[in-house]
Amino acid sequence: MSDTKKRILSGIQPSGALTLGNYLGALRNWVELSRGDEYEAFFMLADMHTITVRQTPKDFRKNAMDLLALFIACGLDPEKSPIFFQSHVPAHSMLAWVLICNTYMGELSRMTQYKDKAKKHASNLNAGLFTYPSLMAADILLYQADLVPVGNDQNQHLELTRDLANRFNNAYSETFKVPSAYNPKVGARIMSLQDPAQKMSKSDTNENGYILLLDPLDRAANKIKRAVTDSGSEVKRGEGKAGIENLMSIYGACTGKSFDEIETEFEGKGYGDFKKAVAEAVVETLRPIQEKYADLMKNKDYLKQVYKSGAERATRVANKTLAKVYRKVGFIEP
Ligand code: TYM
């Protein structure tokens, strides 16, 4: 393992089926960034984050294995970049405690995701939901990550991570690399197909608002065709055109075309033609992923070997940072 390569760490919660938003905002870029030789990457299934909302154990286990298979089906190479469950690497919770003791209540209270979730889960407003950003900081700092590829809803958590790294470094001497967020140029925030003011999310009560990576293909296409637009007819960005702009982002992220190119392509054509093209682009993005996923799910032994070896490799790196931190805060060496 080289010490000179830059490091990447990112994670997704196995809290339900993966959406097109998760794919275009995060996973697709993980595949891009980890493909070459520039970075050494670690990819995590953030299962400890998921229990901040009560889970049914059987469904939780299924979602976790599904997500693992999807990571690989989307193109991650587990030989090259370890893929692991957060709960298999104890260093995450062990560093989280130290960071929680260095995070201010005021900082956590300001997290918009916490405020949103607190509204949604008022009957289970547990302390984990509140301290979750400190655990996320631990996930990142343990690996001395340079870059964290995420959709832009995670940027505030990344800012806090940077603050915590600097705070610890100043108090105890240089320990953590201060990481940066990496947002994709197109697709960093995919919006609901039914309400373009809300981000696309699997917790949406309207199923037509989101596309799942495992949606049957005709269903995914229909969701695009039913997407909310506006009373105009031009495929262009602009005031009052959030629905069209969102479809342009999806189309652009799936095809690699820029907004300008898309506007030129659909000049003089109506929303019907445009939606048909978007639906096709989405279907062609999902098809190979679904085929690979179906194959992988037939081979549970392979999946098990992936997450076991992933956890071993992740643990080696994480434990190095943890040992340094424990020594610096003054814990007696065991
Ligand atoms: P999670 O599981 O909610 O989302 C996983 C990734 O998907 C991105 N994303 C989106 N991108 C664009 N448009 C959308 N509509 C959309 N919805 C979700 C998210 O930005 C994210 O990149 N706390 C994290 C998981 C986590 C993590 C970490 C991430 C735990 N530890 C350490 C990075 C590093 C979360 O709940 O993401």
Coordinates of C-alpha atoms and ligand atoms in Angstrom, one line a residue:
M1 CA 0.0 0.0 0.0
S2 CA 1.5 3.3 -1.1
D3 CA 1.8 6.3 1.3
T4 CA 2.2 8.7 -1.6
K5 CA -1.2 8.2 -3.3
K6 CA -4.0 10.5 -2.3
R7 CA -6.8 8.8 -0.4
I8 CA -10.5 8.7 -1.0
L9 CA -13.1 7.5 1.5
S10 CA -16.9 7.6 1.1
G11 CA -20.0 5.8 2.3
I12 CA -23.7 5.2 1.7
Q13 CA -26.2 4.1 4.2
P14 CA -28.0 0.7 3.6
S15 CA -31.2 2.3 4.7
G16 CA -33.3 1.1 1.8
A17 CA -33.0 0.7 -1.9
L18 CA -30.5 2.9 -3.7
T19 CA -31.8 5.9 -5.7
L20 CA -30.7 7.3 -9.0
G21 CA -29.7 10.3 -6.9
N22 CA -27.3 8.2 -4.8
Y23 CA -25.8 6.8 -8.0
L24 CA -25.4 10.0 -10.0
G25 CA -24.4 12.1 -6.9
A26 CA -22.0 9.7 -5.4
L27 CA -21.4 6.1 -6.6
R28 CA -20.8 6.9 -10.2
N29 CA -18.0 9.3 -9.2
W30 CA -16.5 6.7 -6.8
V31 CA -16.1 4.4 -9.8
E32 CA -14.5 7.2 -11.9
L33 CA -12.1 8.3 -9.2
S34 CA -11.0 4.9 -8.1
R35 CA -10.5 3.5 -11.6
G36 CA -7.1 5.1 -12.3
D37 CA -3.8 5.1 -10.4
E38 CA -4.1 8.5 -8.8
Y39 CA -6.1 7.5 -5.7
E40 CA -6.2 4.8 -3.1
A41 CA -9.9 4.4 -2.2
F42 CA -12.0 2.9 0.6
F43 CA -15.8 2.4 0.3
M44 CA -18.0 1.9 3.2
L45 CA -21.5 0.7 3.9
A46 CA -22.5 3.1 6.7
D47 CA -24.6 0.6 8.6
M48 CA -23.9 2.2 12.0
H49 CA -25.4 5.5 10.7
T50 CA -28.5 3.6 9.6
I51 CA -29.6 2.6 13.1
T52 CA -30.1 6.2 14.0
V53 CA -33.5 5.4 12.6
R54 CA -35.1 2.2 13.9
Q55 CA -34.7 -0.7 11.4
T56 CA -36.4 -4.1 11.1
P57 CA -33.4 -6.4 11.4
K58 CA -34.4 -8.7 8.6
D59 CA -35.0 -5.9 6.1
F60 CA -31.8 -4.2 7.3
R61 CA -29.7 -7.2 6.6
K62 CA -31.3 -7.6 3.1
N63 CA -30.7 -3.9 2.3
A64 CA -27.1 -4.2 3.4
M65 CA -26.3 -7.2 1.2
D66 CA -28.2 -5.6 -1.7
L67 CA -26.2 -2.4 -1.4
L68 CA -22.9 -4.4 -1.3
A69 CA -23.8 -6.1 -4.5
L70 CA -24.9 -2.8 -6.1
F71 CA -21.5 -1.2 -5.2
I72 CA -19.8 -3.9 -7.3
A73 CA -22.6 -3.9 -10.0
C74 CA -22.0 -0.2 -10.5
G75 CA -18.4 -0.8 -11.2
L76 CA -16.3 -0.7 -8.0
D77 CA -13.5 -3.1 -8.0
P78 CA -13.2 -4.7 -4.5
E79 CA -9.8 -6.2 -5.3
K80 CA -8.4 -2.7 -5.8
S81 CA -10.5 -0.7 -3.3
P82 CA -11.7 -2.3 -0.1
I83 CA -15.4 -2.4 0.4
F84 CA -16.5 -2.9 4.0
F85 CA -19.2 -2.6 6.6
Q86 CA -18.7 0.2 9.1
S87 CA -19.8 -2.1 11.9
H88 CA -17.0 -4.5 11.1
V89 CA -14.3 -2.0 11.8
P90 CA -14.5 -1.1 15.6
A91 CA -12.1 1.9 15.1
H92 CA -15.1 3.9 13.8
S93 CA -17.0 4.0 17.0
M94 CA -13.8 4.2 19.0
L95 CA -12.7 7.4 17.2
A96 CA -16.2 8.7 17.1
W97 CA -16.3 9.0 20.9
V98 CA -13.1 11.0 21.0
L99 CA -14.5 13.3 18.3
I100 CA -17.9 13.6 20.0
C101 CA -16.0 14.9 23.1
N102 CA -14.5 17.6 20.7
T103 CA -17.7 18.6 19.0
Y104 CA -19.8 21.4 20.4
M105 CA -23.6 21.1 20.9
G106 CA -24.1 24.3 19.0
E107 CA -22.3 22.8 15.9
L108 CA -24.5 19.7 15.9
S109 CA -27.7 21.8 16.4
R110 CA -26.9 23.7 13.3
M111 CA -26.7 20.7 11.0
T112 CA -29.6 21.0 8.5
Q113 CA -29.8 17.2 8.0
Y114 CA -30.3 16.8 11.8
K115 CA -33.0 19.5 11.8
D116 CA -34.8 17.8 8.9
K117 CA -34.5 14.3 10.4
A118 CA -35.6 15.6 13.9
K119 CA -38.9 16.7 12.3
K120 CA -39.4 13.4 10.5
H121 CA -38.5 11.2 13.4
A122 CA -39.9 13.2 16.3
S123 CA -41.0 10.0 18.2
N124 CA -37.4 8.6 18.1
L125 CA -35.3 11.7 18.5
N126 CA -32.3 9.7 19.8
A127 CA -28.8 11.0 20.7
G128 CA -27.3 9.1 17.7
L129 CA -29.2 11.2 15.3
F130 CA -27.7 14.3 16.9
T131 CA -24.1 13.0 17.1
Y132 CA -24.1 11.3 13.7
P133 CA -21.9 14.0 12.1
S134 CA -19.1 13.2 14.6
L135 CA -19.3 9.5 13.6
M136 CA -19.1 10.6 9.9
A137 CA -16.0 12.7 10.7
A138 CA -14.5 9.6 12.3
D139 CA -15.2 7.6 9.2
I140 CA -13.3 10.0 7.1
L141 CA -10.4 11.0 9.4
L142 CA -9.5 7.4 10.3
Y143 CA -8.4 6.9 6.7
Q144 CA -6.5 10.2 6.4
A145 CA -8.7 10.9 3.3
D146 CA -7.8 13.7 1.0
L147 CA -11.1 13.6 -0.9
V148 CA -14.6 12.6 -0.1
P149 CA -16.9 12.2 -3.1
V150 CA -20.4 13.0 -2.1
G151 CA -23.6 14.7 -3.3
N152 CA -23.8 18.3 -2.0
D153 CA -26.3 17.5 0.8
Q154 CA -23.3 16.1 2.7
N155 CA -21.2 19.3 2.3
Q156 CA -22.1 20.7 5.7
H157 CA -21.0 17.5 7.4
L158 CA -17.7 17.7 5.5
E159 CA -17.2 21.3 6.8
L160 CA -17.7 20.0 10.3
T161 CA -15.2 17.2 9.6
R162 CA -12.7 19.8 8.5
D163 CA -13.3 21.9 11.7
L164 CA -12.9 18.8 13.9
A165 CA -9.7 17.8 12.2
N166 CA -8.2 21.3 12.6
R167 CA -9.4 21.5 16.2
F168 CA -7.8 18.2 17.1
N169 CA -4.6 19.0 15.2
N170 CA -4.3 22.4 17.0
A171 CA -5.0 20.9 20.4
Y172 CA -2.8 17.8 20.2
S173 CA -0.4 18.4 17.2
E174 CA -0.7 17.4 13.6
T175 CA -2.7 14.1 13.5
F176 CA -5.4 14.2 10.8
K177 CA -5.3 15.1 7.1
V178 CA -7.9 17.9 6.5
P179 CA -10.2 16.4 3.8
S180 CA -12.1 18.1 1.0
A181 CA -15.5 17.3 -0.4
Y182 CA -15.7 16.4 -4.1
N183 CA -19.1 17.1 -5.7
P184 CA -19.7 16.1 -9.3
K185 CA -20.2 18.9 -11.8
V186 CA -23.5 17.5 -13.0
G187 CA -25.7 15.4 -10.7
A188 CA -24.6 16.7 -7.3
R189 CA -28.2 17.3 -6.3
I190 CA -30.8 15.3 -8.2
M191 CA -34.3 16.5 -7.2
S192 CA -37.6 14.7 -6.8
L193 CA -39.4 14.0 -10.1
Q194 CA -42.6 15.1 -8.5
D195 CA -41.4 18.1 -6.5
P196 CA -38.2 19.7 -7.9
A197 CA -37.8 21.8 -4.8
Q198 CA -37.0 18.6 -2.7
K199 CA -34.0 16.3 -3.3
M200 CA -34.7 12.9 -4.6
S201 CA -34.8 10.6 -1.6
K202 CA -35.9 7.1 -0.9
S203 CA -37.8 8.4 2.1
D204 CA -40.2 10.3 -0.2
T205 CA -43.8 9.2 0.4
N206 CA -44.5 9.5 -3.3
E207 CA -42.9 6.6 -5.2
N208 CA -43.0 8.5 -8.5
G209 CA -40.6 11.1 -7.0
Y210 CA -37.6 8.8 -7.1
I211 CA -36.1 6.1 -9.3
L212 CA -34.5 3.1 -7.7
L213 CA -31.5 1.4 -9.3
L214 CA -33.4 -1.8 -9.1
D215 CA -36.7 -0.4 -10.4
P216 CA -38.1 -2.5 -13.3
L217 CA -36.9 -0.7 -16.4
D218 CA -40.4 0.1 -17.8
R219 CA -41.3 1.5 -14.4
A220 CA -38.2 3.8 -14.3
A221 CA -39.1 5.0 -17.8
N222 CA -42.6 5.8 -16.8
K223 CA -41.5 7.8 -13.8
I224 CA -39.5 10.0 -16.1
K225 CA -42.4 10.4 -18.5
R226 CA -44.6 11.4 -15.5
A227 CA -42.1 13.9 -14.1
V228 CA -43.4 17.3 -13.2
T229 CA -42.3 20.0 -15.7
D230 CA -43.9 23.5 -16.4
S231 CA -46.4 24.9 -18.8
G232 CA -43.7 26.0 -21.3
S233 CA -42.2 23.9 -24.1
E234 CA -38.5 24.8 -24.3
V235 CA -35.8 22.5 -23.0
K236 CA -33.7 25.2 -21.3
R237 CA -32.6 26.2 -17.9
G238 CA -34.2 29.2 -16.3
E239 CA -36.7 30.8 -13.9
G240 CA -39.6 28.4 -13.1
K241 CA -38.0 25.5 -15.0
A242 CA -36.7 23.5 -12.0
G243 CA -38.4 20.3 -13.3
I244 CA -36.8 20.5 -16.7
E245 CA -33.4 21.5 -15.3
N246 CA -33.6 18.4 -13.0
L247 CA -34.3 16.2 -16.0
M248 CA -31.4 17.9 -17.9
S249 CA -29.1 17.1 -14.9
I250 CA -30.2 13.5 -15.0
Y251 CA -29.8 13.3 -18.8
G252 CA -26.4 15.1 -18.6
A253 CA -25.1 12.8 -15.9
C254 CA -26.2 9.7 -17.7
T255 CA -24.8 10.7 -21.1
G256 CA -21.9 12.9 -20.3
K257 CA -23.5 15.9 -22.2
S258 CA -23.3 19.4 -20.8
F259 CA -26.3 21.7 -20.3
D260 CA -25.3 23.7 -23.4
E261 CA -25.1 20.6 -25.5
I262 CA -28.5 19.4 -24.3
E263 CA -30.1 22.8 -25.0
T264 CA -28.8 22.6 -28.6
E265 CA -29.8 19.0 -29.0
F266 CA -33.4 19.7 -28.1
E267 CA -33.8 23.1 -29.8
G268 CA -37.2 23.2 -31.5
K269 CA -38.3 19.9 -29.9
G270 CA -40.9 19.6 -27.2
Y271 CA -41.0 18.1 -23.7
G272 CA -42.3 14.8 -25.1
D273 CA -39.3 14.1 -27.2
F274 CA -37.0 15.2 -24.4
K275 CA -38.6 13.0 -21.8
K276 CA -38.4 10.1 -24.1
A277 CA -34.6 10.6 -24.5
V278 CA -34.1 11.0 -20.8
A279 CA -36.1 7.8 -20.1
E280 CA -34.0 6.0 -22.6
A281 CA -30.7 7.3 -21.1
V282 CA -31.8 6.2 -17.6
V283 CA -32.9 2.8 -18.8
E284 CA -29.5 2.3 -20.6
T285 CA -27.7 3.4 -17.4
L286 CA -29.7 1.0 -15.2
R287 CA -29.7 -2.1 -17.5
P288 CA -26.1 -3.2 -17.1
I289 CA -26.2 -2.5 -13.4
Q290 CA -29.3 -4.7 -12.9
E291 CA -27.8 -7.5 -14.9
K292 CA -24.6 -7.5 -12.9
Y293 CA -26.5 -7.2 -9.7
A294 CA -28.6 -10.3 -10.5
D295 CA -25.4 -12.3 -11.2
L296 CA -23.8 -11.2 -8.0
M297 CA -26.7 -12.1 -5.8
K298 CA -26.3 -15.7 -6.9
N299 CA -22.9 -15.8 -5.4
K300 CA -23.2 -15.0 -1.7
D301 CA -19.9 -16.6 -0.9
Y302 CA -18.1 -14.1 -3.1
L303 CA -19.9 -11.2 -1.5
K304 CA -18.9 -12.5 1.9
Q305 CA -15.3 -12.8 0.9
V306 CA -15.5 -9.2 -0.4
Y307 CA -16.7 -7.7 2.8
K308 CA -14.4 -9.8 5.0
S309 CA -11.3 -8.9 3.1
G310 CA -12.5 -5.3 2.9
A311 CA -12.9 -5.1 6.7
E312 CA -9.4 -6.5 7.2
R313 CA -7.7 -4.1 4.9
A314 CA -9.7 -1.1 6.3
T315 CA -9.0 -2.1 9.9
R316 CA -5.2 -2.1 9.3
V317 CA -5.4 1.5 8.0
A318 CA -7.9 2.7 10.6
N319 CA -6.1 1.2 13.6
K320 CA -3.0 3.1 12.8
T321 CA -4.8 6.5 13.0
L322 CA -6.7 5.3 16.1
A323 CA -3.6 4.3 18.0
K324 CA -2.1 7.7 17.3
V325 CA -5.2 9.5 18.5
Y326 CA -5.4 7.4 21.7
R327 CA -1.8 8.1 22.5
K328 CA -2.1 11.8 21.9
V329 CA -5.2 12.3 24.1
G330 CA -3.3 10.6 26.9
F331 CA -4.9 7.2 27.2
I332 CA -2.5 4.7 28.9
E333 CA -1.3 2.2 26.3
P334 CA -3.0 -1.2 26.9
Ligands
TYM1 P1 -26.7 8.8 2.1 O1 -26.7 7.4 2.4 O2 -27.9 9.6 2.5 O3 -26.3 9.2 0.6 C1 -25.2 8.5 0.0 C2 -24.7 9.5 -1.1 O4 -25.6 9.8 -2.1 C3 -25.7 11.2 -2.2 N1 -27.1 11.6 -2.5 C4 -27.4 12.4 -3.6 N2 -26.7 13.0 -4.5 C5 -27.4 13.7 -5.5 N3 -28.7 13.9 -5.5 C6 -29.5 13.3 -4.5 N4 -30.8 13.4 -4.5 C7 -28.8 12.5 -3.5 N5 -29.3 11.8 -2.4 C8 -28.2 11.3 -1.9 C9 -25.3 11.8 -0.9 O5 -24.8 13.1 -1.0 C10 -24.2 10.8 -0.5 O6 -22.9 11.1 -1.1 N6 -23.9 10.4 6.0 C11 -23.9 9.8 4.7 C12 -23.2 8.5 4.6 C13 -21.8 8.5 5.2 C14 -20.6 9.1 4.6 C15 -19.6 8.9 5.6 C16 -20.4 9.7 3.4 C17 -21.4 8.1 6.4 N7 -20.1 8.3 6.7 C18 -18.3 9.3 5.3 C19 -19.1 10.1 3.1 C20 -18.0 9.9 4.1 C21 -25.3 9.6 4.2 O7 -26.2 9.5 4.9 O8 -25.4 9.5 2.8

